[in-house]
Tab-separated table of C-alpha atoms in Angstrom:
chain	number	residue	atom	x	y	z
A	1	MET	CA	35.878	-86.033	53.528
A	2	ILE	CA	37.950	-87.824	55.411
A	3	GLU	CA	35.816	-87.922	58.298
A	4	LEU	CA	33.413	-89.618	56.149
A	5	VAL	CA	35.681	-92.162	54.850
A	6	ARG	CA	36.423	-92.868	58.908
A	7	ASN	CA	32.922	-93.678	59.811
A	8	VAL	CA	32.428	-95.438	56.812
A	9	ARG	CA	34.930	-97.907	57.708
A	10	LEU	CA	33.222	-98.109	60.965
A	11	TRP	CA	30.267	-99.168	59.828
A	12	PHE	CA	31.786	-103.033	59.527
A	13	ALA	CA	34.224	-102.378	62.658
A	14	PRO	CA	31.709	-101.331	65.145
A	15	GLN	CA	34.065	-102.587	68.117
A	16	GLN	CA	36.669	-99.792	67.451
A	17	ILE	CA	34.369	-97.944	68.469
A	18	ARG	CA	34.625	-98.928	71.901
A	19	GLN	CA	38.413	-97.542	71.640
A	20	GLU	CA	36.807	-94.134	71.785
A	21	GLY	CA	36.148	-92.398	74.779
A	22	ASP	CA	34.026	-93.969	77.844
A	23	THR	CA	31.190	-96.497	77.515
A	24	PRO	CA	28.245	-94.761	77.664
A	25	ASP	CA	24.442	-95.372	79.586
A	26	TYR	CA	23.650	-98.935	77.896
A	27	ARG	CA	20.290	-97.257	78.026
A	28	PHE	CA	21.473	-94.217	75.632
A	29	SER	CA	23.185	-96.820	73.114
A	30	LEU	CA	20.101	-99.059	73.012
A	31	ALA	CA	18.617	-95.556	72.281
A	32	ASN	CA	20.484	-95.127	69.357
A	33	GLU	CA	20.029	-98.607	68.189
A	34	ARG	CA	16.533	-98.133	68.115
A	35	THR	CA	16.353	-95.052	65.956
A	36	PHE	CA	18.817	-96.715	63.768
A	37	LEU	CA	15.863	-99.601	63.037
A	38	ALA	CA	13.097	-96.866	63.264
A	39	TRP	CA	15.105	-94.936	59.929
A	40	LEU	CA	15.656	-99.084	58.275
A	41	ARG	CA	11.617	-99.549	58.345
A	42	THR	CA	11.428	-96.039	56.927
A	43	ALA	CA	13.867	-96.706	54.111
A	44	LEU	CA	12.170	-100.166	53.521
A	45	ALA	CA	8.720	-98.309	53.367
A	46	LEU	CA	10.208	-95.930	50.803
A	47	ILE	CA	12.027	-98.597	48.513
A	48	GLY	CA	8.619	-100.574	48.771
A	49	GLY	CA	6.649	-97.701	47.751
A	50	GLY	CA	8.771	-97.034	44.720
A	51	PHE	CA	8.294	-100.792	43.416
A	52	ALA	CA	4.254	-100.412	44.458
A	53	VAL	CA	4.310	-97.105	42.029
A	54	ASP	CA	6.007	-99.191	39.604
A	55	GLN	CA	4.225	-102.491	39.243
A	56	PHE	CA	0.483	-101.210	39.812
A	57	LEU	CA	-0.091	-98.195	38.226
A	58	PRO	CA	0.780	-99.140	34.390
A	59	ASP	CA	-2.018	-96.967	33.245
A	60	LEU	CA	0.559	-94.330	34.295
A	61	ARG	CA	2.785	-92.142	31.511
A	62	TRP	CA	6.267	-94.127	31.597
A	63	GLY	CA	7.825	-91.313	32.086
A	64	TRP	CA	5.592	-90.332	35.534
A	65	ARG	CA	5.729	-94.156	36.539
A	66	VAL	CA	9.455	-94.117	36.747
A	67	GLY	CA	10.090	-91.457	37.887
A	68	LEU	CA	7.975	-92.079	40.746
A	69	ALA	CA	9.270	-94.881	41.294
A	70	LEU	CA	12.880	-93.767	41.274
A	71	ALA	CA	12.398	-90.964	43.686
A	72	LEU	CA	11.204	-93.852	46.559
A	73	LEU	CA	13.522	-96.053	45.859
A	74	VAL	CA	16.972	-93.658	45.808
A	75	ALA	CA	15.134	-92.082	49.139
A	76	GLY	CA	15.020	-95.350	50.296
A	77	VAL	CA	18.624	-96.277	49.506
A	78	LEU	CA	19.631	-92.977	50.761
A	79	CYS	CA	17.875	-93.434	53.989
A	80	SER	CA	19.328	-97.130	55.092
A	81	LEU	CA	22.883	-95.218	54.355
A	82	ARG	CA	22.112	-92.671	56.222
A	83	ALA	CA	20.934	-94.854	58.526
A	84	VAL	CA	24.302	-96.597	59.697
A	85	ASN	CA	26.219	-92.946	59.217
A	86	HIS	CA	23.891	-91.541	61.831
A	87	TRP	CA	24.712	-94.417	64.334
A	88	VAL	CA	28.195	-94.774	64.041
A	89	ARG	CA	27.930	-90.800	64.298
A	90	CYS	CA	25.503	-91.054	67.431
A	91	GLU	CA	27.599	-93.573	69.282
A	92	ARG	CA	30.980	-91.927	68.576
A	93	ALA	CA	29.480	-88.812	70.306
A	94	MET	CA	27.952	-90.334	73.316
A	95	ARG	CA	31.339	-91.803	73.775
A	96	ARG	CA	33.049	-88.847	73.759
A	97	GLY	CA	30.599	-86.762	75.632
A	98	GLU	CA	29.955	-84.799	72.721
A	99	ASP	CA	26.559	-83.506	71.367
A	100	LEU	CA	24.607	-85.359	69.333
A	101	PRO	CA	25.575	-84.726	65.832
A	102	VAL	CA	23.013	-83.106	63.580
A	103	SER	CA	21.742	-83.516	60.120
A	104	ARG	CA	20.076	-81.998	57.213
A	105	PHE	CA	18.219	-85.190	55.812
A	106	PRO	CA	15.243	-85.384	57.660
A	107	ALA	CA	14.180	-82.186	56.408
A	108	LEU	CA	15.068	-83.621	52.627
A	109	LEU	CA	13.760	-86.565	53.429
A	110	GLY	CA	10.296	-84.646	54.319
A	111	VAL	CA	10.056	-82.579	50.936
A	112	VAL	CA	11.139	-85.891	48.768
A	113	VAL	CA	7.677	-87.567	50.707
A	114	ALA	CA	5.754	-84.332	50.260
A	115	VAL	CA	6.946	-83.971	46.716
A	116	VAL	CA	6.153	-87.220	45.433
A	117	ALA	CA	2.844	-87.349	47.666
A	118	VAL	CA	1.685	-84.354	45.859
A	119	ALA	CA	2.781	-85.517	42.668
A	120	MET	CA	0.850	-89.083	43.575
A	121	ALA	CA	-2.157	-86.900	44.710
A	122	ILE	CA	-2.383	-85.175	41.503
A	123	VAL	CA	-1.969	-88.328	39.220
A	124	VAL	CA	-4.897	-89.640	41.425
A	125	LEU	CA	-6.905	-86.726	40.974
A	126	VAL	CA	-6.511	-86.459	37.080
A	127	GLY	CA	-7.128	-89.800	36.627
A	128	TRP	CA	-4.279	-90.588	33.968
A	129	ASP	CA	-4.868	-93.269	31.703
A	130	GLY	CA	-0.887	-93.092	29.507
């Protein structure tokens, strides 16, 4: 928990990361930044999908519509928070010469998206009118 709090503080003070270890090859830092941006694009797509479900499926029962939309919106929020946390953790690991951190988040996100996709496929096949 203490490590998480320290990482959150580093989100807003990335210059403090430079105080740790040695400067890695800039290509690795830039690759880390590109990965961060890819996670943000994924988060934006999930958030956009959540709004699309809510706005463009008015005939879907309220509970289904809100449930699917919220699942996508929450996944987008978590994805954006995970992006910045992972960026900090990777940057620190590279500076320290440590292995890059591993995470279960990609698997969790994949399962959430798959569950929402299956639910959406059922809605399309059944053709719910609310």
